[in-house]
């Protein structure tokens, strides 16, 4: 099939590349000229494991092409995916200007029947708004489908190629048939394609993300309570997670959820509720607790250093909002960096993939290092913000001799308490007792 994908970010590029991989002829459109030029030269503009192999293979086979022209996109595809940003607006709602602006532009360019597929995460009722924005500009027939995306950054290719489910929201039989045909190669193992109305599809995405954010937040509160009463969250987690009704995943406490989705999606669902006269009390609490959790290490660090961080040097391991991505949007590390900068501390940072994005944001306010040990050299303490695998088994001897004093504030609970005790560190983590050397 001939497919166009408008917006070639984390979702759009993975969607376009994976659809090309199953034999479709895909044109990816983006307004960012620099990004499009990079892709045309064969450069993958983001870090996403396994994407580069598929990207290069499909470019070589001429099944994956790029352009900045929406007009070309409209001419090329029978199915037009919208994978555009829906960032948080000032009032917490989803900013639909990218999606609706593009829909209106599509209306002006439409010459024959197309299926417009919304892959962006959008509030209930957006399909109708998209259809209206297009219909305001044209009499040509078209259908709008809501097809929320559930891929996870860091596992995006695998998630797209082998989805646990595909949700299609549409009332058009013609559009549903086309979508089922397009997705057939991805569900050969029997995972479901769930057909529903547009509103339910739109809400499914927000409900899923908000549920997961709530699960993380619940566990963060249990961890905070563990510290108050001397329980160990690792043990509580093991005891809870073995209950199949609860499950083992998303029970790891830490310094809050971040990323380009959970924070804005929880807020957007809360705001949608408010706009419809429904108060989502649970989401209000999730937002509040997560805001506190993101900075939970700061008062501990301050207390350790007698409320004087001025001139102290901190090493930070991990800047991306989670491992296996270079995405720093709403990353907890940024909140910690901002607080430390306010207190006039020096900060040496290291992340395996996110350094460029952080440099772009903080310029010369931070010291950028080539590896985790260089970051720790002559630092007064180490702060761990992202659970990259390479931080899990460090050379503790080297770390100890690099740091001015053996002090670790771990926001991701990477180390066993017994091990770290033997290594002679002061170690403060989440929901567990503090280890003193
Ligand atoms: P992104 O910011 O990485 O990518 C968006 C792209 O759209 C950018 O490259 C930007 O230049 C481009 N763009 C903006 N306006 C454009 C226009 N008018 N025409 C063409 N291109 C335009 O965003 P993302 O992370 O890929 O997210 C896209 C949507 O998918 C959002 O609604 C998000 O909530 C949702 N989503 C994201 C993820 C994720 O893990 N990132 C997962 C599921 C759903």
CSV table of C-alpha atoms and ligand atoms in Angstrom, one decimal, residues 5-13 29-33 35 39 46 48 67-68 70 82-87 97-99 101-102 105 118-122 148-154 156 205-206 209 259-262 264-265 321-322 327 329, ligand 1:
chain,number,residue,atom,x,y,z
A,5,UNK,CA,3.3,9.6,7.6
A,6,UNK,CA,3.1,13.3,8.6
A,7,UNK,CA,5.5,14.0,11.5
A,8,UNK,CA,8.7,12.0,11.6
A,9,UNK,CA,9.5,11.9,15.4
A,10,UNK,CA,9.7,9.0,17.7
A,11,UNK,CA,6.3,7.6,16.7
A,12,UNK,CA,6.3,8.7,13.0
A,13,UNK,CA,9.7,7.4,12.1
A,29,UNK,CA,6.9,14.1,5.9
A,30,UNK,CA,8.3,16.5,8.4
A,31,UNK,CA,8.5,20.3,8.6
A,32,UNK,CA,11.9,20.2,10.2
A,33,UNK,CA,14.1,20.6,7.1
A,35,UNK,CA,15.8,16.5,10.1
A,39,UNK,CA,17.2,11.3,6.9
A,46,UNK,CA,16.9,9.7,17.0
A,48,UNK,CA,16.0,4.0,19.1
A,67,UNK,CA,10.1,15.0,2.1
A,68,UNK,CA,9.2,18.4,3.7
A,70,UNK,CA,2.7,18.0,2.7
A,82,UNK,CA,-0.7,11.9,11.5
A,83,UNK,CA,2.1,11.4,14.1
A,84,UNK,CA,2.3,15.0,15.2
A,85,UNK,CA,3.1,16.5,18.6
A,86,UNK,CA,0.3,17.1,21.1
A,87,UNK,CA,2.2,18.9,23.8
A,97,UNK,CA,-2.8,23.1,17.1
A,98,UNK,CA,-0.4,20.8,15.2
A,99,UNK,CA,-3.0,18.2,14.5
A,101,UNK,CA,-3.6,22.9,11.6
A,102,UNK,CA,-2.3,20.0,9.6
A,105,UNK,CA,-4.0,22.1,5.3
A,118,UNK,CA,-4.6,9.9,13.8
A,119,UNK,CA,-1.7,8.3,15.7
A,120,UNK,CA,-1.1,11.2,17.9
A,121,UNK,CA,-2.4,11.0,21.5
A,122,UNK,CA,-5.5,13.2,21.5
A,148,UNK,CA,-3.6,5.4,19.1
A,149,UNK,CA,0.0,4.2,19.4
A,150,UNK,CA,1.2,2.2,22.3
A,151,UNK,CA,4.9,1.8,21.5
A,152,UNK,CA,7.5,2.4,24.2
A,153,UNK,CA,10.6,4.4,23.5
A,154,UNK,CA,13.5,2.0,23.8
A,156,UNK,CA,9.6,0.9,19.8
A,205,UNK,CA,-4.8,5.6,25.1
A,206,UNK,CA,-5.2,8.1,27.9
A,209,UNK,CA,-1.1,5.8,30.2
A,259,UNK,CA,9.0,11.4,29.4
A,260,UNK,CA,7.1,12.9,26.5
A,261,UNK,CA,3.9,10.9,27.3
A,262,UNK,CA,2.9,10.1,30.9
A,264,UNK,CA,1.2,15.4,29.6
A,265,UNK,CA,-1.3,12.6,29.1
A,321,UNK,CA,13.8,9.9,31.1
A,322,UNK,CA,14.4,6.2,31.0
A,327,UNK,CA,14.7,11.5,24.9
A,329,UNK,CA,11.5,15.4,27.7
B,1,LIG,P1,8.0,14.1,18.3
B,1,LIG,O1,8.1,15.5,18.8
B,1,LIG,O2,9.2,13.2,18.5
B,1,LIG,O3,7.8,14.1,16.7
B,1,LIG,C1,6.9,15.0,16.1
B,1,LIG,C2,7.4,15.4,14.7
B,1,LIG,O4,6.4,16.1,14.1
B,1,LIG,C3,8.6,16.3,14.8
B,1,LIG,O5,9.7,15.7,14.0
B,1,LIG,C4,8.2,17.6,14.2
B,1,LIG,O6,9.2,18.3,13.5
B,1,LIG,C5,7.0,17.2,13.3
B,1,LIG,N1,6.0,18.2,12.9
B,1,LIG,C6,5.5,19.1,13.7
B,1,LIG,N2,4.6,19.8,13.0
B,1,LIG,C7,4.5,19.3,11.8
B,1,LIG,C8,3.8,19.6,10.6
B,1,LIG,N3,2.9,20.5,10.5
B,1,LIG,N4,4.0,18.8,9.5
B,1,LIG,C9,5.0,17.8,9.5
B,1,LIG,N5,5.7,17.5,10.6
B,1,LIG,C10,5.5,18.2,11.7
B,1,LIG,O7,6.7,13.4,18.9
B,1,LIG,P2,6.4,11.9,19.2
B,1,LIG,O8,7.1,11.5,20.5
B,1,LIG,O9,6.7,11.1,18.0
B,1,LIG,O10,4.9,12.0,19.5
B,1,LIG,C11,3.9,12.2,18.5
B,1,LIG,C12,2.5,11.8,19.0
B,1,LIG,O11,2.5,10.5,19.4
B,1,LIG,C13,2.2,12.6,20.3
B,1,LIG,O12,0.8,12.8,20.3
B,1,LIG,C14,2.5,11.6,21.4
B,1,LIG,O13,1.8,11.8,22.6
B,1,LIG,C15,2.2,10.3,20.8
B,1,LIG,N6,2.9,9.1,21.3
B,1,LIG,C16,4.2,9.2,21.6
B,1,LIG,C17,4.9,8.1,22.0
B,1,LIG,C18,6.3,8.1,22.4
B,1,LIG,O14,6.8,7.2,23.1
B,1,LIG,N7,7.1,9.2,22.0
B,1,LIG,C19,4.2,6.9,22.2
B,1,LIG,C20,2.8,6.8,21.8
B,1,LIG,C21,2.2,8.0,21.4
